């Protein structure tokens, strides 16, 4: 008597991938919305207070919008993986733009062309950004790592750098208002600009994500060929190789 064949348990990876993709779309939409509002408030408050630091912070928010928009464009495709490389390159360019904006403003401040001005709106905006942006960065980074998406992880780093810039702006405005230390803001900003260039180099080379094995490397995806070529699917920064299944062997 032949024993009944056990039916294999359903593989939840497809459903999990869909859920993670929706999470990325959600966090990117929230990030874009937040940064559009942040840019409008910062640039307006900067003009009112004649503060180049606030105006530059608003421009940095515009750069963050462009970075998040690249991820939104990628994940609007039926299969976001086909747009991964282009999206990561666009984010790398946004890192360079961020470093450029920050460096120009910092040098201008150090030369005395634009010093941080006292602004209650600017202080409140920077403090609120410090409360919101770390969560968005953490959530997108965690989701991107599980999904094995280099672009989502790279964009989370862009958000994290904007968090640092919020701290720099807040400290700079407070030190200027209380102690008159106008040099603290631009010096710290230059350090962040250097970090942004480092992240740009890593994103351009595809070294943005030392992620655990992503869902794209599971055996049910092997028929599609190597699903991960950006170094984001291996443990401890190593890439997990996926052996493609020969379709010719399945032909009658």
XYZ file of N, CA and C in Angstrom:
756
model
N 0.850 -1.196 0.000
C 0.000 0.000 0.000
C 0.880 1.237 0.000
N 0.563 2.094 -0.912
C 1.383 3.294 -1.051
C 0.962 4.349 -0.027
N 1.925 4.835 0.704
C 1.632 5.855 1.709
C 1.236 7.149 1.025
N 0.270 7.858 1.576
C -0.154 9.140 0.973
C 0.983 10.153 0.969
N 1.092 10.869 -0.109
C 2.138 11.877 -0.257
C 1.733 13.150 0.472
N 2.590 13.605 1.353
C 2.286 14.826 2.111
C 2.356 16.035 1.201
N 1.369 16.865 1.308
C 1.345 18.095 0.513
C 2.300 19.102 1.137
N 3.211 19.693 0.346
C 4.179 20.649 0.910
C 3.473 21.876 1.457
N 4.014 22.353 2.543
C 3.449 23.561 3.159
C 3.607 24.746 2.232
N 2.630 25.628 2.168
C 2.729 26.788 1.285
C 3.906 27.679 1.660
N 4.611 28.149 0.662
C 5.763 29.021 0.879
C 5.276 30.456 1.016
N 5.442 31.076 2.195
C 4.894 32.422 2.407
C 5.770 33.529 1.848
N 6.873 33.165 1.182
C 7.810 34.198 0.763
C 7.185 35.199 -0.203
N 6.317 34.716 -1.098
C 5.681 35.628 -2.049
C 4.810 36.652 -1.350
N 4.016 36.197 -0.382
C 3.156 37.109 0.370
C 3.988 38.053 1.228
N 5.062 37.524 1.806
C 5.918 38.359 2.652
C 6.590 39.441 1.814
N 7.042 39.052 0.621
C 7.675 40.036 -0.254
C 6.702 41.142 -0.632
N 5.465 40.760 -0.904
C 4.450 41.758 -1.251
C 4.198 42.706 -0.086
N 4.170 42.147 1.140
C 3.960 42.984 2.320
C 5.113 43.955 2.515
N 6.334 43.466 2.334
C 7.500 44.335 2.489
C 7.530 45.415 1.421
N 7.123 45.064 0.217
C 7.062 46.054 -0.862
C 6.069 47.156 -0.532
N 4.928 46.780 0.035
C 3.939 47.790 0.445
C 4.503 48.680 1.551
N 5.278 48.085 2.464
C 5.895 48.880 3.521
C 6.839 49.921 2.952
N 7.658 49.521 1.972
C 8.588 50.461 1.365
C 7.820 51.592 0.697
N 6.778 51.263 -0.033
C 5.983 52.297 -0.691
C 5.378 53.259 0.327
N 4.924 52.699 1.471
C 4.314 53.535 2.504
C 5.333 54.481 3.121
N 6.477 53.947 3.526
C 7.464 54.789 4.203
C 8.046 55.830 3.250
N 8.180 55.484 1.972
C 8.672 56.450 0.991
C 7.648 57.575 0.799
N 6.372 57.220 0.743
C 5.331 58.244 0.591
C 5.322 59.198 1.787
N 5.458 58.649 2.996
C 5.508 59.486 4.196
C 6.750 60.365 4.189
N 7.887 59.795 3.776
C 9.141 60.556 3.732
C 9.048 61.724 2.749
N 8.492 61.457 1.585
C 8.352 62.515 0.581
C 7.434 63.621 1.103
N 6.290 63.224 1.673
C 5.340 64.215 2.190
C 5.972 65.068 3.286
N 6.668 64.402 4.212
C 7.307 65.130 5.310
C 8.337 66.121 4.787
N 9.166 65.687 3.857
C 10.243 66.546 3.379
C 9.741 67.694 2.506
N 8.638 67.495 1.800
C 8.057 68.603 1.040
C 7.586 69.700 1.997
N 6.883 69.301 3.065
C 6.438 70.276 4.075
C 7.637 70.912 4.766
N 8.618 70.071 5.129
C 9.808 70.566 5.812
C 10.565 71.581 4.959
N 10.691 71.292 3.658
C 11.401 72.203 2.762
C 10.671 73.541 2.659
N 9.347 73.489 2.532
C 8.576 74.729 2.407
C 8.701 75.585 3.665
N 8.581 74.944 4.831
C 8.664 75.695 6.090
C 10.066 76.252 6.297
N 11.092 75.434 6.052
C 12.467 75.858 6.300
C 12.885 77.005 5.374
N 12.546 76.881 4.091
C 12.936 77.929 3.147
C 12.197 79.230 3.453
N 10.912 79.133 3.783
C 10.144 80.335 4.121
C 10.675 80.990 5.388
N 10.897 80.167 6.428
C 11.424 80.707 7.692
C 12.828 81.256 7.498
N 13.607 80.635 6.637
C 14.958 81.118 6.374
C 14.969 82.480 5.717
N 14.045 82.683 4.783
C 13.959 84.000 4.141
C 13.472 85.062 5.122
N 12.518 84.702 5.965
C 11.999 85.663 6.937
C 13.080 86.078 7.927
N 13.874 85.086 8.388
C 14.915 85.365 9.386
C 16.268 85.671 8.761
N 16.330 85.710 7.426
C 17.604 85.923 6.715
C 18.649 84.899 7.164
N 18.207 83.652 7.312
C 19.078 82.578 7.792
C 19.449 81.660 6.640
N 20.723 81.690 6.244
C 21.173 80.793 5.180
C 21.174 79.344 5.646
N 21.363 79.118 6.950
C 21.351 77.757 7.464
C 19.983 77.118 7.278
N 18.927 77.873 7.550
C 17.580 77.345 7.374
C 17.249 77.116 5.893
N 17.662 78.046 5.051
C 17.420 77.889 3.617
C 18.140 76.652 3.097
N 19.387 76.471 3.520
C 20.152 75.300 3.100
C 19.499 74.015 3.609
N 18.966 74.056 4.830
C 18.274 72.895 5.378
C 17.055 72.557 4.523
N 16.350 73.572 4.069
C 15.214 73.335 3.185
C 15.633 72.723 1.862
N 16.751 73.193 1.311
C 17.260 72.612 0.066
C 17.697 71.161 0.273
N 18.261 70.873 1.436
C 18.613 69.490 1.760
C 17.377 68.595 1.771
N 16.266 69.138 2.246
C 15.019 68.378 2.247
C 14.551 68.087 0.828
N 14.798 69.026 -0.081
C 14.466 68.800 -1.493
C 15.288 67.640 -2.045
N 16.569 67.588 -1.685
C 17.432 66.489 -2.122
C 16.904 65.157 -1.589
N 16.456 65.151 -0.347
C 15.889 63.935 0.242
C 14.628 63.502 -0.497
N 13.841 64.471 -0.953
C 12.650 64.150 -1.742
C 13.057 63.438 -3.033
N 14.109 63.919 -3.679
C 14.574 63.301 -4.918
C 15.056 61.875 -4.677
N 15.736 61.671 -3.552
C 16.211 60.330 -3.214
C 15.036 59.380 -2.985
N 14.070 59.820 -2.191
C 12.899 58.982 -1.926
C 12.075 58.764 -3.188
N 12.041 59.765 -4.064
C 11.301 59.625 -5.317
C 11.911 58.538 -6.199
N 13.233 58.386 -6.139
C 13.890 57.325 -6.906
C 13.422 55.950 -6.440
N 13.288 55.793 -5.125
C 12.793 54.519 -4.579
C 11.318 54.328 -4.948
N 10.535 55.400 -4.875
C 9.121 55.309 -5.246
C 8.978 54.889 -6.706
N 9.831 55.451 -7.571
C 9.811 55.063 -8.986
C 10.157 53.592 -9.147
N 11.160 53.133 -8.424
C 11.557 51.727 -8.525
C 10.420 50.802 -8.107
N 9.803 51.091 -6.967
C 8.789 50.196 -6.436
C 7.415 50.404 -7.054
N 7.308 51.292 -8.034
C 6.071 51.404 -8.800
C 6.028 50.385 -9.919
N 7.160 49.729 -10.196
C 7.228 48.701 -11.229
C 6.631 47.403 -10.716
N 6.086 46.562 -11.609
C 5.574 45.251 -11.181
C 6.634 44.420 -10.475
N 7.860 44.486 -10.961
C 8.988 43.815 -10.313
C 10.051 44.866 -10.014
N 10.075 45.392 -8.777
C 11.012 46.478 -8.450
C 12.477 46.120 -8.660
N 12.802 44.821 -8.674
C 14.201 44.425 -8.792
C 14.821 44.831 -10.118
N 13.992 44.983 -11.161
C 14.536 45.334 -12.472
C 15.028 46.781 -12.510
N 14.568 47.598 -11.568
C 14.980 49.006 -11.512
C 15.961 49.295 -10.382
N 16.417 48.250 -9.706
C 17.250 48.425 -8.513
C 18.518 49.214 -8.802
N 19.251 48.821 -9.840
C 20.546 49.435 -10.114
C 20.411 50.917 -10.431
N 19.433 51.262 -11.268
C 19.234 52.667 -11.637
C 18.836 53.480 -10.414
N 17.949 52.925 -9.579
C 17.497 53.654 -8.390
C 18.657 53.930 -7.436
N 19.534 52.932 -7.245
C 20.680 53.127 -6.352
C 21.614 54.198 -6.911
N 21.817 54.220 -8.214
C 22.666 55.249 -8.820
C 22.059 56.641 -8.634
N 20.740 56.745 -8.761
C 20.086 58.041 -8.550
C 20.244 58.507 -7.102
N 20.165 57.568 -6.174
C 20.355 57.920 -4.764
C 21.797 58.354 -4.522
N 22.749 57.699 -5.192
C 24.156 58.101 -5.063
C 24.340 59.551 -5.514
N 23.686 59.917 -6.618
C 23.761 61.299 -7.102
C 23.141 62.254 -6.088
N 22.051 61.820 -5.437
C 21.412 62.692 -4.440
C 22.330 62.899 -3.238
N 23.135 61.897 -2.882
C 24.113 62.062 -1.808
C 25.125 63.152 -2.179
N 25.568 63.135 -3.428
C 26.515 64.155 -3.886
C 25.868 65.530 -3.826
N 24.606 65.620 -4.240
C 23.896 66.890 -4.163
C 23.768 67.390 -2.740
N 23.477 66.460 -1.826
C 23.389 66.828 -0.411
C 24.723 67.365 0.092
N 25.822 66.664 -0.233
C 27.148 67.111 0.199
C 27.482 68.481 -0.385
N 27.074 68.713 -1.633
C 27.351 69.999 -2.287
C 26.623 71.138 -1.599
N 25.320 70.954 -1.364
C 24.542 72.002 -0.701
C 25.105 72.323 0.678
N 25.393 71.262 1.451
C 25.876 71.457 2.809
C 27.241 72.135 2.813
N 28.140 71.711 1.915
C 29.496 72.266 1.883
C 29.496 73.738 1.507
N 28.709 74.090 0.488
C 28.642 75.491 0.054
C 28.129 76.373 1.182
N 27.052 75.921 1.842
C 26.498 76.717 2.942
C 27.493 76.825 4.097
N 28.202 75.712 4.401
C 29.155 75.733 5.512
C 30.316 76.683 5.234
N 30.838 76.646 4.020
C 31.955 77.536 3.664
C 31.505 78.989 3.715
N 30.303 79.257 3.214
C 29.777 80.624 3.265
C 29.661 81.102 4.706
N 29.205 80.217 5.590
C 29.062 80.596 6.997
C 30.415 80.858 7.647
N 31.403 80.005 7.340
C 32.733 80.177 7.918
C 33.392 81.464 7.433
N 33.073 81.869 6.205
C 33.632 83.102 5.648
C 32.843 84.334 6.064
N 31.758 84.113 6.807
C 30.980 85.244 7.300
C 29.922 85.734 6.345
N 29.690 84.989 5.221
C 28.691 85.440 4.256
C 27.279 85.131 4.724
N 27.150 84.149 5.587
C 25.821 83.816 6.097
C 25.921 83.098 7.420
N 25.518 83.723 8.490
C 25.587 83.131 9.814
C 24.203 82.686 10.258
N 24.119 81.574 11.014
C 22.817 81.125 11.507
C 22.144 82.206 12.344
N 20.900 82.497 12.014
C 20.140 83.518 12.736
C 19.191 82.858 13.733
N 18.842 83.596 14.779
C 17.895 83.082 15.760
C 16.514 82.978 15.129
N 15.930 81.806 15.210
C 14.605 81.589 14.622
C 13.870 80.543 15.445
N 12.775 80.936 16.066
C 11.990 79.983 16.847
C 11.374 78.921 15.952
N 10.961 79.340 14.761
C 10.389 78.369 13.821
C 11.449 77.347 13.417
N 12.678 77.820 13.170
C 13.756 76.916 12.792
C 14.093 75.933 13.893
N 14.124 76.416 15.139
C 14.427 75.537 16.271
C 13.327 74.485 16.433
N 12.076 74.900 16.319
C 10.964 73.951 16.449
C 10.979 72.927 15.310
N 11.279 73.397 14.097
C 11.313 72.495 12.941
C 12.423 71.466 13.081
N 13.603 71.908 13.497
C 14.727 70.985 13.665
C 14.434 69.962 14.754
N 13.821 70.400 15.859
C 13.492 69.482 16.948
C 12.445 68.457 16.505
N 11.457 68.898 15.755
C 10.426 67.980 15.267
C 11.015 66.982 14.276
N 11.911 67.459 13.434
C 12.569 66.569 12.477
C 13.380 65.494 13.189
N 14.033 65.874 14.289
C 14.803 64.905 15.072
C 13.910 63.825 15.679
N 12.652 64.147 15.900
C 11.726 63.169 16.473
C 11.142 62.239 15.414
N 11.029 62.727 14.173
C 10.357 61.966 13.121
C 11.328 61.170 12.251
N 12.412 61.808 11.804
C 13.286 61.209 10.803
C 13.994 59.928 11.259
N 14.453 59.822 12.512
C 15.109 58.566 12.918
C 14.192 57.356 12.775
N 12.924 57.510 13.097
C 11.981 56.394 12.961
C 11.814 56.004 11.499
N 11.646 57.001 10.615
C 11.493 56.701 9.198
C 12.729 55.987 8.646
N 13.921 56.451 9.057
C 15.164 55.826 8.610
C 15.256 54.386 9.097
N 14.974 54.164 10.372
C 15.056 52.820 10.942
C 14.064 51.883 10.271
N 12.844 52.338 10.075
C 11.802 51.494 9.507
C 12.134 51.100 8.068
N 12.613 52.075 7.270
C 12.941 51.775 5.881
C 14.180 50.878 5.788
N 15.153 51.126 6.658
C 16.368 50.305 6.641
C 16.047 48.855 7.021
N 15.238 48.668 8.049
C 14.876 47.325 8.474
C 14.105 46.598 7.378
N 13.142 47.279 6.762
C 12.361 46.672 5.689
C 13.232 46.368 4.474
N 14.107 47.328 4.110
C 14.975 47.129 2.959
C 15.938 45.976 3.152
N 16.427 45.800 4.375
C 17.349 44.690 4.642
C 16.650 43.349 4.497
N 15.440 43.244 5.033
C 14.724 41.977 4.924
C 14.340 41.679 3.486
N 14.032 42.727 2.741
C 13.671 42.568 1.339
C 14.889 42.353 0.453
N 16.071 42.719 0.965
C 17.283 42.626 0.157
C 17.379 43.727 -0.874
N 16.849 44.922 -0.539
C 16.820 46.035 -1.485
C 17.908 47.053 -1.151
N 18.885 47.179 -2.029
C 19.965 48.140 -1.820
C 19.450 49.570 -1.874
N 18.464 49.835 -2.738
C 17.966 51.204 -2.883
C 17.236 51.664 -1.629
N 16.424 50.784 -1.023
C 15.709 51.157 0.192
C 16.676 51.424 1.337
N 17.722 50.599 1.448
C 18.712 50.809 2.503
C 19.491 52.092 2.252
N 19.853 52.356 0.996
C 20.581 53.585 0.674
C 19.740 54.818 0.978
N 18.445 54.764 0.660
C 17.575 55.905 0.950
C 17.418 56.098 2.453
N 17.418 55.000 3.217
C 17.336 55.125 4.674
C 18.574 55.828 5.228
N 19.727 55.619 4.589
C 20.941 56.309 5.015
C 20.862 57.792 4.671
N 20.232 58.101 3.539
C 20.012 59.502 3.182
C 19.145 60.172 4.237
N 18.090 59.477 4.662
C 17.220 60.004 5.711
C 17.979 60.174 7.020
N 18.871 59.224 7.323
C 19.652 59.313 8.553
C 20.587 60.520 8.519
N 21.198 60.790 7.369
C 22.057 61.969 7.250
C 21.254 63.250 7.432
N 20.030 63.253 6.926
C 19.173 64.426 7.139
C 18.815 64.587 8.609
N 18.752 63.460 9.331
C 18.545 63.540 10.776
C 19.730 64.229 11.444
N 20.948 63.844 11.030
C 22.143 64.489 11.567
C 22.148 65.982 11.255
N 21.698 66.326 10.049
C 21.645 67.741 9.675
C 20.625 68.490 10.539
N 19.537 67.811 10.904
C 18.561 68.440 11.806
C 19.207 68.746 13.142
N 20.022 67.786 13.626
C 20.721 68.003 14.899
C 21.720 69.147 14.779
N 22.442 69.183 13.655
C 23.407 70.258 13.427
C 22.708 71.614 13.397
N 21.581 71.676 12.684
C 20.829 72.927 12.606
C 20.343 73.350 13.987
N 19.797 72.408 14.743
C 19.274 72.728 16.066
C 20.374 73.216 17.004
N 21.498 72.489 17.033
C 22.609 72.885 17.897
C 23.180 74.224 17.448
N 23.313 74.402 16.137
C 23.857 75.656 15.621
C 23.003 76.852 15.978
N 21.674 76.708 15.809
C 20.782 77.812 16.140
C 20.785 78.107 17.635
N 20.831 77.047 18.466
C 20.842 77.253 19.909
C 22.151 77.874 20.390
N 23.290 77.383 19.850
C 24.583 77.939 20.252
C 24.731 79.383 19.799
N 24.209 79.674 18.623
C 24.284 81.053 18.136
C 23.414 81.966 18.986
N 22.226 81.458 19.379
C 21.306 82.283 20.163
C 21.793 82.485 21.594
N 22.500 81.490 22.157
C 22.897 81.569 23.566
C 24.352 81.999 23.771
N 25.265 81.463 22.955
C 26.693 81.723 23.156
C 27.352 82.482 22.004
N 26.651 82.623 20.914
C 27.234 83.310 19.771
C 28.271 82.478 19.030
N 28.223 81.144 19.159
C 29.190 80.274 18.471
C 28.716 79.994 17.043
N 28.964 80.898 16.157
C 28.495 80.736 14.784
C 29.301 79.722 13.993
N 30.482 79.339 14.494
C 31.344 78.412 13.755
C 30.958 76.951 13.979
N 30.203 76.647 15.034
C 29.889 75.252 15.366
C 29.044 74.587 14.290
N 28.059 75.313 13.781
C 27.167 74.760 12.763
C 27.911 74.384 11.480
N 28.682 75.279 10.864
C 29.337 74.918 9.603
C 30.410 73.844 9.749
N 31.124 73.801 10.861
C 32.152 72.778 11.048
C 31.516 71.393 11.113
N 30.457 71.255 11.885
C 29.758 69.980 11.967
C 29.138 69.607 10.621
N 28.646 70.605 9.899
C 28.041 70.344 8.593
C 29.067 69.794 7.601
N 30.299 70.267 7.662
C 31.342 69.759 6.763
C 31.650 68.290 7.042
N 31.600 67.908 8.302
C 31.800 66.501 8.648
C 30.692 65.644 8.034
N 29.451 66.136 8.109
C 28.323 65.416 7.528
C 28.446 65.359 6.011
N 28.943 66.431 5.398
C 29.138 66.441 3.952
C 30.137 65.368 3.530
N 31.203 65.203 4.325
C 32.185 64.156 4.026
C 31.548 62.777 4.139
N 30.689 62.595 5.138
C 29.996 61.311 5.290
C 29.058 61.062 4.117
N 28.411 62.114 3.618
C 27.513 61.979 2.474
C 28.276 61.536 1.230
N 29.470 62.070 1.029
C 30.281 61.662 -0.121
C 30.701 60.202 0.000
N 30.990 59.778 1.201
C 31.350 58.372 1.416
C 30.166 57.463 1.089
N 28.976 57.870 1.513
C 27.792 57.079 1.206
C 27.500 57.089 -0.295
N 27.776 58.213 -0.957
C 27.576 58.295 -2.405
C 28.465 57.300 -3.129
N 29.718 57.211 -2.690
C 30.650 56.267 -3.303
C 30.188 54.827 -3.106
N 29.732 54.525 -1.884
C 29.260 53.180 -1.624
C 28.006 52.839 -2.413
N 27.076 53.801 -2.515
C 25.843 53.565 -3.262
C 26.136 53.373 -4.751
N 27.050 54.161 -5.293
C 27.380 54.045 -6.716
C 28.004 52.679 -7.032
N 28.795 52.165 -6.078
C 29.442 50.873 -6.264
C 28.548 49.707 -5.868
N 27.399 50.032 -5.253
C 26.493 48.975 -4.827
C 26.839 48.390 -3.486
N 27.619 49.111 -2.666
C 28.036 48.599 -1.358
C 27.218 49.222 -0.234
N 25.927 49.405 -0.456
C 25.115 50.148 0.507
C 24.477 49.270 1.560
N 24.463 47.966 1.360
C 23.595 47.146 2.194
C 24.260 45.844 2.591
N 24.819 45.783 3.795
C 25.339 44.527 4.328
C 24.180 43.815 4.992
N 23.281 43.292 4.178
C 22.012 42.779 4.676
C 22.052 41.283 4.880
N 21.161 40.775 5.732
C 20.977 39.336 5.803
C 20.366 38.840 4.510
N 20.274 37.546 4.357
C 19.777 36.988 3.106
C 18.397 37.529 2.815
N 18.235 38.150 1.671
C 16.955 38.730 1.298
C 16.012 37.676 0.757
N 14.757 38.036 0.649
C 13.767 37.107 0.153
C 13.990 36.769 -1.307
N 14.737 37.613 -2.016
C 14.958 37.377 -3.427
C 15.931 36.248 -3.690
N 16.552 35.679 -2.664
C 17.510 34.608 -2.888
C 16.953 33.243 -2.518
N 15.659 33.175 -2.268
C 15.086 31.905 -1.892
C 14.992 30.979 -3.099
N 14.831 29.707 -2.802
C 14.873 28.720 -3.869
C 13.743 28.904 -4.857
N 12.594 29.458 -4.429
C 11.473 29.611 -5.349
C 11.745 30.683 -6.376
N 12.802 31.475 -6.200
C 13.144 32.505 -7.174
C 14.288 32.066 -8.073
N 14.818 30.894 -7.855
C 16.013 30.492 -8.588
C 15.768 30.386 -10.063
N 14.530 30.088 -10.452
C 14.251 29.957 -11.872
C 14.403 31.246 -12.619
N 14.405 32.361 -11.924
C 14.539 33.665 -12.573
C 15.986 34.046 -12.745
N 16.913 33.176 -12.310
C 18.326 33.507 -12.432
C 18.815 34.185 -11.187
N 20.053 34.664 -11.176
C 20.586 35.339 -10.002
C 19.740 36.532 -9.635
N 19.162 36.502 -8.434
C 18.226 37.555 -8.044
C 18.905 38.691 -7.322
N 20.129 38.509 -6.913
C 20.799 39.547 -6.146
C 22.214 39.716 -6.663
N 22.491 40.876 -7.212
C 23.822 41.126 -7.752
C 24.446 42.372 -7.164
N 23.845 42.899 -6.089
C 24.331 44.159 -5.544
C 25.050 43.994 -4.216
N 25.302 42.737 -3.783
C 26.016 42.521 -2.535
C 25.167 42.673 -1.296
N 23.840 42.750 -1.463
C 22.961 42.992 -0.328
C 22.307 41.739 0.203
N 22.592 40.608 -0.375
C 21.871 39.407 0.013
C 22.713 38.428 0.800
N 23.921 38.825 1.200
C 24.765 37.898 1.927
C 24.950 38.295 3.358
N 25.365 37.339 4.162
C 25.667 37.631 5.549
C 27.028 38.263 5.663
N 27.138 39.249 6.562
C 28.411 39.918 6.834
C 29.027 40.502 5.590
N 28.148 41.027 4.709
C 28.641 41.747 3.553
C 29.034 40.872 2.399
N 28.835 39.539 2.464
C 29.175 38.673 1.352
C 27.933 38.373 0.558
N 28.092 38.206 -0.733
C 26.960 37.965 -1.611
C 26.660 36.483 -1.688
N 25.411 36.137 -1.524
C 25.015 34.751 -1.632
C 24.759 34.434 -3.086
N 25.429 33.459 -3.617
C 25.270 33.093 -5.009
C 24.033 32.217 -5.175
N 23.269 32.454 -6.239
C 22.086 31.668 -6.523
C 22.320 30.930 -7.816
N 22.156 29.632 -7.778
C 22.371 28.836 -8.976
C 21.093 28.757 -9.764
N 21.076 29.270 -11.003
C 19.844 29.242 -11.793
C 19.485 27.823 -12.179
N 18.173 27.554 -12.277
C 17.698 26.250 -12.679
C 17.573 26.217 -14.190
N 18.110 25.183 -14.801
C 18.055 25.056 -16.251
C 16.641 24.714 -16.689
N 16.026 25.573 -17.477
C 14.664 25.317 -17.945
C 14.628 24.224 -18.976
N 15.769 23.996 -19.645
C 15.786 22.978 -20.677
C 15.572 21.602 -20.103
N 15.930 21.398 -18.835
C 15.769 20.086 -18.217
C 14.301 19.759 -17.981
N 13.443 20.777 -17.988
C 12.040 20.556 -17.739
C 11.250 20.280 -19.011
N 11.881 20.486 -20.119
C 11.160 20.271 -21.389
C 10.994 18.777 -21.625
N 9.864 18.364 -22.169
C 9.639 16.939 -22.444
C 10.548 16.443 -23.560
